[in-house]
Amino acid sequence: MATETTSALGSDLGLTPDDLIEMYTLMAITRAVDERMWILNRAGKIPFVISGQGHEGAQVAIAYGLRKGHDWMVPYYRSVASLITFGMSPREIMLAQFARGVDPSSGGRQMPGHYGIADRNILSVSSPVATQVLHATGIAYAAKLRKTGQVAITYLGEGSSNQGDFHEALNFAGIHKLPVIFVVENNGYAISVPMSLQSAVEDIAVRGAGYGMPGVICDGVDVLACYRAGRDAIERARSGEGPTLIEAKVTRMTAHSSDDQQTKYRSADELESEKGRDPLPRFRDQLREAGILDEAAEARILEESRKVVEDSTDWAEAQVDPDPATAQLHVYADAPPARMDDPLWRSERFMGDGGPLRDESGS
Amino acid sequence: MAVMTLIESIRETLREEMRRDEAIIVLGEDVGKKGGVFLATDGLFDEFGGDRVLDTPLTESMIIGASIGAAVNGLRPVPEIQFADFIMPAFNQIVSEAARMRYRSNGAFTCPITIRAPYGGGVHGALYHSQSVEAFFAHVPGLKVVIPSTPHDARGLLRSSIRDDDPVLFFEHKKMYRSVRGEVPDGDYTVPLGEAKVVHEGSGVTVVGYGLMVQYALEAAELLEADGASVEVVDVRTLRPLDGETILSSVRKTGKCVVVYEDNRFGGYGAEIAAMIAEEAFDDLDGPVMRVTGPDVPGVPYNHALEEWFMPSPDRIADAVRRLVEY
């Protein structure tokens, strides 16, 4: 009986035991990287952290069926696990934390959490929320028009799903049956504002009906259910059937960001009980029970996670800061900026290199 | 060489560019079968089909946001905002996203979109069909802002804008669509972005403007020359990047300058030109830099008497020049 159960786990979804181990490994590595970010912040090495502890199960599972380097990912600031699943390396994630010059996301220009890598079809993240949902829709429109066979997937929180851009994007995607997947990671809070004050309906997924697309709910601690939701949505998009709205019910295990104190608005009881909604031990137990994850494998994954974290942290920290002389590059395609339109040109004229104004001020 | 109205020039340019490059799409409200409320895209739907000439829902943020995404994935969108007045819901997409995509990704992502929008008053459009919005966007590094004043320039500048790898706002004065005609050469010429032009030579006073105000400045110059004054008119053409040298060399020659813009006076785009002249050509000035502008009320009022009160006119420009000549 036990053996039958073992061989069955995930097989109805076409997942092999190796797939399941890989998914668990991606979750474990992401968690380890994420925890290190907070330690680095508390140690005063990086000024800001925003991350996705509690979201990893849904993120890895939903993205697992995408085609890396072909499909498009339009992430948000909690998408660490999605990005690692889609091919961004932990070193690249860490470069963004340290904002080093070789950081592929922004060369140190953006706050940590604002990822993006052009050569891997990962669009640059900004801070205004839900703007990216329209970008994914436009990417999908181009994919459809150019017949590239690409699927675009985008992510946002349930708080962002109240923005007008969310409505405008789903409306347009529904009209044109675009190959796009909208993933709302519902962790119950928009920073401090609970779901009850964000939405008159309990499930964001029901909004899909208003845009002519399926709205699918999956439980973020049920990794295989999340994989099924992602896989079905990818198939639907790839075959021209149109967009899907997925709502993953997840938990936010950390404060909103390193600048937030969530005990001010979440009770100790709530935070304690939410620990039971951590997808990592739940998936680990599931794999153990199915006989897929034995002690040796677990130890190996733990060791690999530890190594990855050490390597990515040490390597990224050792990279140099961006050169201030590069800060005016990439405003426009043509560089340097036109002479008269360049503010530095004027200040140079009047102040020179430590010119008269600076001398007079005594500095 | 054909004689065209401004709208014909824009329409034919869109048609030719779409024939040249199949990555170009046009999208906006009523741009498809109807051909746009001003008919700027008339006939494009029939030639290129609904996938490339796309009627969108009434969602300005989507029109720009989806254009940004489409541009990232290989298209070259030319979205139309039906009236510049209605661009505000897309402000966040333009300023926070399109303008910053290149900078925030350290040059990895580009955003080649050309946002066309009719602007300006004088057509009984009242508060919400008459606005000048160029100052909002010219303020933002990462955006280019273009305003043509002739069918010839509209064609050359629109070509340059569509082929440019940065986001461009291309504002067309709606009063000029059918009232201004001019010769438009055949062939694939362009007018480079970032080049102003002396459109009328003179020696006494420089008048700087763009869009409809250039036409008014030329009319003013004629009025004044009948009185013996000599006026030089500079057409800014590209508000950003600004060709300061052409303006400054004219001002250095004449020593006097009137800046004209239809937008509200306070903080309008022409204020930047006035500041530049004060910074860069102070020693050459023989009088204060003056401005002829719209008044500081929240919009262009509807009734014809009120609208005339709002709009800068050739007479008002001529009055300002006369005062400056006498200074």
XYZ file of C-alpha atoms in Angstrom:
690
model
C 0.000 0.000 0.000
C 2.710 2.393 1.042
C 4.716 1.605 -2.067
C 1.737 2.338 -4.301
C 1.188 5.714 -2.680
C 4.868 6.469 -3.077
C 4.949 5.878 -6.803
C 1.688 7.789 -7.245
C 2.673 11.159 -5.751
C 2.719 13.698 -8.545
C 2.486 11.085 -11.281
C -1.061 12.101 -12.163
C 0.454 15.512 -12.939
C 3.272 14.061 -14.978
C 5.803 14.900 -12.269
C 8.626 12.476 -11.553
C 10.230 12.050 -8.132
C 13.196 13.974 -9.506
C 10.860 16.842 -10.373
C 9.489 16.833 -6.838
C 12.967 16.808 -5.355
C 13.952 19.671 -7.632
C 10.913 21.679 -6.611
C 11.658 21.111 -2.952
C 15.287 22.053 -3.513
C 14.272 25.309 -5.220
C 12.031 26.117 -2.264
C 14.753 25.280 0.249
C 17.406 27.320 -1.552
C 15.069 30.269 -1.881
C 14.199 30.124 1.809
C 17.839 30.010 2.773
C 18.698 32.951 0.523
C 15.699 34.864 1.830
C 16.616 34.282 5.470
C 20.144 35.455 4.750
C 18.808 38.723 3.341
C 17.156 39.513 6.657
C 20.290 38.624 8.581
C 22.320 40.914 6.325
C 19.805 43.667 6.950
C 19.911 43.234 10.720
C 23.705 43.176 10.528
C 23.594 46.553 8.826
C 25.020 45.308 5.542
C 22.006 46.006 3.358
C 19.576 48.823 4.127
C 16.384 47.194 2.872
C 14.755 43.798 2.405
C 11.477 42.787 0.839
C 10.947 39.111 0.205
C 8.582 36.191 0.011
C 8.902 33.750 2.908
C 5.702 31.717 2.946
C 5.119 32.232 -0.765
C 7.762 29.784 -2.016
C 5.576 26.737 -2.511
C 3.128 28.506 -4.775
C 5.878 30.378 -6.593
C 8.036 27.366 -7.410
C 5.081 25.183 -8.338
C 3.276 27.643 -10.590
C 6.443 28.609 -12.477
C 7.802 25.075 -12.709
C 6.114 24.288 -16.025
C 7.286 27.431 -17.847
C 9.860 27.311 -20.627
C 12.961 29.141 -19.397
C 14.465 31.586 -21.853
C 11.376 31.403 -24.051
C 8.411 32.447 -21.959
C 8.228 35.789 -20.160
C 8.175 36.413 -16.445
C 6.934 39.771 -15.156
C 7.603 39.516 -11.453
C 6.936 41.609 -8.387
C 9.056 42.297 -5.359
C 8.237 39.042 -3.544
C 9.040 36.811 -6.517
C 12.366 35.396 -5.293
C 11.293 31.752 -5.654
C 9.589 32.366 -9.005
C 12.764 33.963 -10.299
C 15.080 31.245 -9.049
C 12.749 28.676 -10.623
C 12.828 30.625 -13.900
C 16.606 30.734 -14.043
C 17.821 33.699 -12.028
C 20.765 32.592 -9.921
C 21.128 33.145 -6.174
C 24.266 35.173 -6.953
C 22.172 37.468 -9.122
C 19.549 37.737 -6.390
C 22.256 38.664 -3.895
C 23.793 41.247 -6.220
C 20.486 43.079 -6.050
C 20.593 43.032 -2.249
C 24.051 44.574 -2.211
C 23.214 46.848 -5.202
C 26.592 46.226 -6.772
C 27.718 47.564 -10.131
C 27.425 44.206 -11.890
C 23.916 43.621 -10.533
C 22.050 42.549 -13.690
C 18.707 43.809 -12.393
C 19.619 47.468 -12.235
C 23.358 47.941 -11.714
C 22.606 49.047 -8.179
C 20.117 51.707 -9.203
C 17.020 50.161 -7.691
C 16.146 49.042 -4.174
C 16.550 45.333 -3.448
C 13.582 43.314 -4.669
C 13.342 45.105 -8.017
C 14.645 42.284 -10.174
C 14.869 41.872 -13.936
C 17.172 40.249 -16.488
C 16.667 41.060 -20.144
C 18.450 38.035 -21.587
C 16.209 35.688 -19.613
C 12.929 37.419 -20.423
C 12.465 38.661 -16.874
C 11.050 42.182 -17.005
C 12.410 44.883 -14.714
C 10.304 45.491 -11.589
C 9.230 48.958 -10.443
C 7.681 50.067 -7.159
C 4.226 51.306 -8.222
C 2.063 48.204 -7.874
C 0.044 46.501 -10.641
C 1.661 48.495 -13.457
C 3.433 45.262 -14.423
C 0.151 43.470 -15.018
C -0.369 45.634 -18.097
C 3.181 45.002 -19.263
C 2.622 41.235 -19.152
C -0.558 41.739 -21.134
C 1.302 43.752 -23.767
C 4.058 41.143 -23.905
C 1.390 38.511 -24.486
C -0.211 40.622 -27.201
C 3.134 40.839 -28.984
C 3.676 37.093 -28.544
C 0.300 36.409 -30.118
C 0.799 38.837 -32.986
C 4.314 37.618 -33.690
C 3.257 33.987 -33.210
C 6.189 33.256 -30.911
C 4.343 30.673 -28.822
C 5.446 32.479 -25.674
C 3.439 32.612 -22.485
C 3.681 35.630 -20.196
C 3.215 35.169 -16.468
C 2.901 38.007 -14.009
C 2.612 38.202 -10.262
C 1.121 40.608 -7.777
C -0.268 40.708 -4.271
C -3.965 40.791 -3.476
C -3.510 44.409 -2.406
C -2.341 45.327 -5.891
C -5.321 43.546 -7.399
C -7.430 46.527 -6.336
C -5.555 48.886 -8.623
C -7.158 50.012 -11.852
C -4.299 48.621 -13.921
C -5.262 45.119 -12.765
C -8.781 45.624 -14.070
C -7.633 47.173 -17.333
C -5.136 44.372 -17.938
C -7.494 41.470 -17.271
C -10.211 43.131 -19.327
C -7.933 43.507 -22.330
C -6.400 40.041 -21.955
C -9.870 38.518 -21.787
C -11.071 40.312 -24.909
C -8.144 39.077 -26.999
C -7.668 35.685 -25.313
C -4.035 36.510 -24.706
C -1.460 33.946 -23.578
C -0.977 35.456 -20.147
C -1.304 34.177 -16.588
C -2.134 36.493 -13.716
C -1.005 35.138 -10.369
C -2.337 36.880 -7.285
C -0.399 35.788 -4.229
C -2.933 36.479 -1.528
C -1.205 36.675 1.833
C -4.088 38.507 3.461
C -2.358 41.832 3.940
C -1.585 44.922 1.888
C 1.259 45.957 4.191
C -0.993 46.353 7.262
C -4.460 46.461 5.755
C -6.293 43.147 6.089
C -8.276 41.520 3.319
C -11.555 42.581 4.963
C -10.715 46.221 4.293
C -9.352 45.596 0.802
C -12.108 43.679 -0.878
C -15.828 43.006 -0.476
C -15.311 39.493 -1.804
C -13.279 36.870 -0.021
C -11.626 35.462 -3.103
C -9.874 37.570 -5.715
C -10.280 34.635 -8.113
C -14.012 35.327 -8.516
C -13.084 38.507 -10.358
C -11.908 36.369 -13.281
C -15.524 35.826 -14.275
C -15.880 39.530 -14.926
C -13.176 39.317 -17.545
C -14.233 36.108 -19.216
C -11.447 33.967 -17.810
C -11.241 31.175 -15.275
C -10.375 32.185 -11.736
C -8.566 29.357 -9.996
C -7.832 29.179 -6.285
C -4.963 27.101 -4.984
C -3.699 26.663 -1.468
C -0.131 27.869 -1.171
C 0.799 25.067 1.213
C -0.395 22.467 -1.286
C 2.494 22.557 -3.709
C 1.039 19.992 -6.078
C -2.287 21.831 -6.267
C -0.354 24.981 -7.137
C 1.565 23.082 -9.795
C -1.702 21.833 -11.270
C -3.096 25.383 -11.413
C 0.061 26.634 -13.104
C 0.277 23.755 -15.525
C -3.364 24.098 -16.592
C -2.969 27.848 -17.071
C 0.207 27.402 -19.117
C -1.490 24.810 -21.324
C -4.493 27.060 -21.773
C -2.318 30.018 -22.724
C -0.048 27.990 -24.998
C -2.954 26.476 -26.900
C -4.604 29.818 -27.585
C -7.471 29.423 -25.150
C -6.587 32.607 -23.328
C -5.653 33.957 -19.925
C -6.148 32.533 -16.450
C -6.377 34.238 -13.089
C -4.767 32.172 -10.344
C -5.164 33.101 -6.719
C -2.681 31.377 -4.453
C -3.630 31.608 -0.788
C -0.314 32.066 0.942
C 1.005 33.350 4.219
C 3.400 36.201 4.771
C 5.862 34.899 7.313
C 7.852 38.115 7.603
C 6.894 41.738 7.970
C 6.009 43.516 4.727
C 9.585 44.698 4.499
C 12.523 45.423 6.756
C 10.932 48.817 7.465
C 7.728 47.295 8.799
C 6.838 45.963 12.273
C 3.987 43.556 11.743
C 3.296 42.865 15.410
C 1.632 46.294 15.427
C -1.246 44.954 13.357
C -1.042 41.159 13.597
C -1.623 39.333 16.877
C 0.876 36.928 18.384
C -1.737 34.174 18.117
C -2.222 34.835 14.459
C 1.487 34.852 13.732
C 1.902 31.603 15.678
C -0.923 29.817 13.891
C 0.306 31.054 10.494
C 3.509 29.124 11.056
C 1.413 26.067 10.285
C 0.938 27.514 6.803
C 4.629 27.414 5.964
C 4.792 25.454 2.695
C 8.328 24.219 3.237
C 7.815 21.698 6.111
C 4.451 20.729 4.652
C 5.968 19.758 1.306
C 8.926 18.121 3.025
C 6.592 15.947 5.100
C 4.592 15.078 2.013
C 7.727 13.961 0.212
C 8.952 12.038 3.271
C 5.659 10.201 3.608
C 5.717 9.337 -0.064
C 9.181 7.912 0.375
C 10.649 10.352 -2.109
C 12.745 12.324 0.313
C 14.936 10.277 2.597
C 17.307 11.529 5.262
C 20.303 11.444 2.981
C 18.566 13.502 0.333
C 17.355 15.964 2.922
C 20.851 16.377 4.321
C 22.205 16.855 0.838
C 19.644 19.564 0.039
C 20.325 21.312 3.330
C 24.035 21.283 2.612
C 23.508 22.520 -0.935
C 21.312 25.383 0.309
C 23.916 26.354 2.844
C 26.672 26.356 0.223
C 24.607 28.357 -2.227
C 23.859 30.977 0.393
C 27.469 31.273 1.493
C 28.738 31.419 -2.054
C 26.171 33.920 -3.323
C 26.503 36.179 -0.294
C 30.286 36.224 -0.226
C 30.608 36.607 -3.970
C 28.030 39.370 -4.274
C 29.391 41.280 -1.305
C 32.855 41.179 -2.863
C 31.722 42.925 -6.032
C 32.363 46.642 -6.266
C 29.861 49.465 -6.045
C 28.798 51.159 -9.262
C 30.941 54.090 -10.379
C 29.071 57.390 -9.813
C 30.346 58.498 -13.214
C 27.956 55.962 -14.747
C 24.870 57.347 -12.979
C 23.894 59.550 -15.887
C 24.123 56.773 -18.459
C 21.087 55.029 -19.938
C 18.675 57.923 -19.674
C 18.249 57.771 -23.434
C 19.600 55.437 -26.101
C 22.063 58.056 -27.269
C 24.714 58.790 -24.696
C 25.992 61.119 -23.478
C 22.961 63.416 -23.218
C 22.709 66.345 -25.624
C 24.924 69.137 -24.378
C 22.324 71.755 -23.528
C 19.921 69.211 -22.099
C 22.511 67.962 -19.682
C 22.257 69.526 -16.222
C 25.805 68.500 -15.407
C 27.056 70.493 -18.312
C 25.678 73.659 -16.753
C 26.874 72.944 -13.264
C 30.303 72.211 -14.655
C 30.343 75.529 -16.417
C 29.510 77.444 -13.289
C 31.292 75.388 -10.695
C 34.080 73.668 -12.563
C 36.031 70.891 -10.954
C 35.829 72.058 -7.373
C 35.576 75.501 -8.934
C 34.942 78.906 -7.406
C 31.622 78.151 -5.719
C 33.064 75.182 -3.883
C 36.191 77.092 -2.909
C 34.143 79.944 -1.490
C 32.050 77.575 0.583
C 35.286 76.310 2.077
C 34.643 72.672 1.264
C 6.081 67.009 -53.727
C 2.506 67.025 -52.497
C 0.566 69.669 -50.605
C -0.999 68.169 -47.503
C -2.827 69.172 -44.381
C -1.228 68.290 -41.060
C -3.606 65.376 -40.531
C -2.949 64.007 -44.012
C 0.764 64.200 -43.425
C 0.462 62.279 -40.163
C -1.847 59.662 -41.662
C 0.365 59.045 -44.680
C 3.436 58.808 -42.490
C 1.782 56.209 -40.273
C 0.764 54.265 -43.364
C 4.257 54.311 -44.860
C 5.941 53.421 -41.589
C 3.576 50.498 -41.078
C 4.364 49.280 -44.583
C 8.075 49.599 -43.905
C 8.131 47.836 -40.536
C 5.634 45.164 -39.597
C 6.566 45.527 -35.921
C 4.635 48.803 -35.845
C 1.137 48.638 -34.408
C -1.356 51.428 -33.804
C -3.707 51.162 -30.863
C -6.185 53.425 -29.150
C -9.809 54.373 -28.845
C -11.684 54.404 -32.181
C -8.490 54.179 -34.221
C -9.710 51.112 -36.141
C -12.793 51.106 -38.352
C -13.636 54.698 -37.553
C -10.080 55.785 -38.284
C -9.789 57.934 -35.173
C -12.005 60.803 -34.069
C -9.846 63.157 -36.160
C -9.304 60.510 -38.885
C -5.559 60.371 -38.219
C -5.631 56.597 -38.739
C -8.302 56.509 -41.444
C -7.769 53.628 -43.854
C -5.092 51.899 -41.797
C -7.505 49.310 -40.444
C -8.470 48.263 -43.974
C -4.870 47.987 -45.080
C -3.228 46.430 -42.032
C -6.076 44.662 -40.232
C -7.430 44.765 -36.714
C -4.404 43.104 -35.136
C -2.119 45.975 -36.100
C -4.697 48.757 -35.949
C -6.357 47.952 -32.707
C -9.498 49.435 -31.203
C -8.968 49.347 -27.457
C -11.403 49.665 -24.579
C -11.670 53.091 -22.925
C -8.588 52.454 -20.837
C -5.744 54.909 -21.278
C -3.478 53.267 -18.732
C -3.889 49.981 -20.597
C -3.180 51.627 -23.955
C 0.210 52.775 -22.692
C 0.938 49.908 -20.294
C 0.266 47.252 -22.922
C 2.305 49.277 -25.410
C 5.256 49.150 -23.020
C 4.949 45.371 -22.737
C 4.521 44.947 -26.482
C 7.596 47.104 -27.060
C 9.613 44.974 -24.655
C 8.611 41.904 -26.679
C 9.593 43.131 -30.121
C 6.832 45.432 -31.349
C 7.039 49.153 -31.985
C 3.690 50.488 -30.790
C 2.303 53.869 -31.778
C -0.533 54.332 -29.286
C -2.990 57.169 -29.734
C -4.526 58.977 -26.785
C -7.725 60.407 -28.211
C -7.231 63.802 -26.576
C -4.153 64.871 -24.635
C -6.591 65.822 -21.867
C -7.282 62.129 -21.317
C -3.659 61.090 -20.953
C -3.764 61.531 -17.171
C -4.886 57.961 -16.331
C -1.761 56.824 -18.218
C 0.531 59.282 -16.457
C 1.889 56.628 -14.102
C 2.627 54.232 -16.962
C 4.398 56.962 -18.927
C 6.366 58.577 -16.116
C 7.008 55.687 -13.715
C 7.388 52.959 -16.308
C 8.138 54.018 -19.883
C 10.460 56.863 -18.921
C 12.426 54.793 -16.424
C 12.579 51.386 -18.078
C 15.991 52.014 -19.627
C 17.481 53.796 -16.628
C 16.215 51.450 -13.956
C 17.429 48.364 -15.840
C 20.855 49.921 -16.396
C 20.281 49.978 -20.138
C 19.051 46.389 -20.449
C 15.469 47.195 -21.438
C 14.245 49.776 -23.915
C 10.822 51.170 -24.568
C 10.380 52.274 -28.186
C 6.856 53.670 -28.218
C 5.499 56.829 -29.818
C 2.478 58.207 -28.018
C 0.428 60.437 -30.312
C -2.130 62.813 -28.864
C -3.998 65.875 -30.150
C -3.664 68.866 -27.836
C -4.491 72.530 -27.681
C -7.417 74.959 -27.734
C -9.169 77.252 -30.112
C -11.662 74.643 -31.314
C -14.454 75.049 -28.737
C -13.217 72.033 -26.853
C -13.525 73.598 -23.407
C -11.688 72.370 -20.315
C -11.296 68.742 -21.306
C -10.630 68.850 -25.046
C -8.179 71.763 -25.194
C -5.347 71.187 -22.785
C -1.668 71.569 -23.378
C 0.101 68.859 -21.377
C 3.659 69.061 -22.702
C 5.152 70.558 -19.533
C 4.222 67.508 -17.448
C 6.186 65.223 -19.736
C 9.041 67.468 -20.852
C 9.967 67.607 -17.159
C 10.780 63.894 -17.085
C 14.220 62.559 -18.079
C 13.808 59.482 -20.242
C 10.944 60.915 -22.277
C 11.229 62.766 -25.551
C 8.605 65.346 -26.435
C 7.890 66.483 -29.969
C 5.433 69.076 -31.287
C 5.418 69.792 -35.032
C 4.127 73.011 -36.537
C 4.011 72.115 -40.242
C 2.966 69.114 -42.345
C 6.578 68.838 -43.530
C 7.980 68.631 -40.033
C 5.152 66.414 -38.816
C 6.177 63.813 -41.346
C 9.905 64.004 -40.711
C 9.530 64.159 -36.948
C 6.994 61.335 -36.782
C 9.330 59.122 -38.766
C 12.176 59.958 -36.403
C 9.960 59.367 -33.375
C 8.707 55.966 -34.510
C 12.248 54.871 -35.362
C 13.648 56.171 -32.079
C 14.451 53.626 -29.385
C 13.097 55.768 -26.551
C 9.539 56.677 -25.580
C 8.358 59.760 -27.456
C 5.306 61.905 -26.817
C 4.165 63.338 -30.124
C 1.639 66.120 -29.601
C -0.375 67.431 -32.528
C -2.294 70.707 -32.292
C -5.823 69.810 -33.279
C -6.641 73.296 -34.576
C -3.878 72.822 -37.140
C -5.053 69.411 -38.386
C -6.993 70.851 -41.303
C -6.201 74.547 -41.167
C -2.498 74.249 -41.892
C -1.379 73.015 -45.285
C 2.096 72.758 -46.665
C 4.411 71.064 -49.067
C 5.527 67.604 -48.081
C 8.369 66.112 -50.108
C 8.192 62.579 -51.390
C 10.831 60.186 -50.242
C 12.000 58.913 -46.916
C 13.276 62.101 -45.309
C 13.438 62.598 -41.561
C 13.644 65.604 -39.287
C 16.037 64.632 -36.487
C 14.783 64.880 -32.911
C 16.526 67.594 -30.922
C 16.860 70.202 -33.645
C 15.049 73.534 -33.442
C 14.693 75.642 -36.570
C 14.754 79.317 -37.425
C 11.581 79.505 -39.505
C 11.679 83.248 -40.133
C 14.817 85.351 -40.043
C 14.955 88.738 -38.421
C 17.233 90.919 -36.351
C 15.225 92.817 -33.713
C 13.418 90.317 -31.486
C 13.416 86.511 -31.267
C 10.063 84.808 -30.806
C 10.334 81.200 -29.627
C 7.384 78.819 -29.800
C 6.119 75.431 -30.877
C 2.997 73.977 -32.459
C 0.204 76.401 -33.248
C 2.122 79.216 -31.562
C 4.716 79.089 -34.340
C 1.995 79.783 -36.893
C 0.769 82.674 -34.709
C 4.298 83.977 -34.278
C 4.745 84.029 -38.050
C 1.492 85.975 -38.411
C 2.691 88.369 -35.733
C 5.990 88.797 -37.558
C 4.111 89.832 -40.687
C 2.036 92.354 -38.744
C 5.154 93.800 -37.149
C 7.190 93.948 -40.292
C 4.500 96.119 -41.802
C 5.449 98.484 -38.944
C 9.140 98.124 -39.716
C 10.125 95.729 -36.924
C 12.328 92.734 -37.699
C 11.331 89.500 -35.977
C 13.079 86.145 -35.924
C 10.894 83.111 -35.223
C 12.369 79.930 -33.794
C 10.335 76.717 -33.889
C 11.407 74.503 -30.984
C 10.002 71.344 -32.665
C 11.542 68.980 -30.098
C 10.901 70.092 -26.520
C 13.072 67.343 -25.153
C 15.869 66.944 -25.923
C 15.943 70.709 -26.350
C 18.171 72.317 -28.950
C 19.272 75.220 -26.813
C 22.017 76.349 -29.178
C 19.667 77.369 -31.985
C 17.555 79.413 -29.572
C 20.569 80.953 -27.856
C 22.332 81.922 -31.052
C 19.194 83.696 -32.226
C 18.837 85.515 -28.897
C 22.523 86.463 -28.920
C 21.911 88.042 -32.298
C 18.685 89.917 -31.489
C 19.244 90.562 -27.769
C 15.520 90.300 -27.073
C 13.202 87.341 -26.722
C 9.516 86.555 -26.379
C 8.641 82.969 -25.464
C 5.164 81.871 -26.486
C 3.177 78.924 -25.206
C -0.508 78.203 -25.028
C -0.360 76.310 -21.735
C -0.936 78.025 -18.387
C 1.770 80.541 -17.676
C 2.966 79.281 -14.282
C 5.588 76.578 -14.637
C 4.873 76.114 -18.325
C 7.429 74.648 -20.698
C 8.499 78.069 -21.987
C 9.613 78.994 -18.488
C 12.496 76.555 -18.931
C 13.490 78.300 -22.145
C 13.357 81.665 -20.367
C 15.520 80.287 -17.554
C 18.026 78.888 -20.031
C 18.306 82.231 -21.795
C 18.796 84.012 -18.467
C 21.532 81.546 -17.490
C 23.301 81.269 -20.803
C 22.775 84.545 -22.643
C 22.404 87.132 -19.888
C 25.222 89.299 -21.210
C 23.628 89.439 -24.644
C 20.172 90.530 -23.499
C 18.933 94.062 -24.115
C 15.647 93.535 -22.326
C 13.758 91.083 -20.125
C 12.725 87.724 -21.534
C 8.968 88.025 -21.948
C 6.274 85.401 -22.136
C 2.981 85.295 -23.989
C 0.969 82.410 -22.591
C -2.410 81.106 -21.621
C -3.711 82.507 -18.329
C -3.583 80.656 -15.010
C -7.074 79.230 -14.938
C -7.648 75.484 -14.680
C -8.723 75.007 -18.272
C -9.831 76.629 -21.511
C -13.435 77.815 -21.019
C -16.057 76.973 -23.652
C -17.948 80.117 -24.680
C -16.253 81.767 -27.673
C -15.698 85.020 -25.826
C -14.069 83.169 -22.947
C -11.999 80.984 -25.218
C -10.704 83.994 -27.149
C -9.758 85.559 -23.844
C -7.735 82.436 -23.035
C -5.877 81.850 -26.263
C -2.628 83.607 -27.139
C -3.068 85.256 -30.530
C -0.924 86.884 -33.216
C -2.051 90.278 -31.862
C -0.991 89.457 -28.314
C 2.369 88.225 -29.557
C 2.765 91.382 -31.648
C 1.928 93.554 -28.614
C 4.579 91.838 -26.547
C 7.160 92.270 -29.288
C 6.305 95.968 -29.611
C 6.769 96.496 -25.887
C 10.085 94.703 -26.018
C 11.236 96.678 -29.039
C 10.518 99.868 -27.111
C 12.236 98.642 -23.954
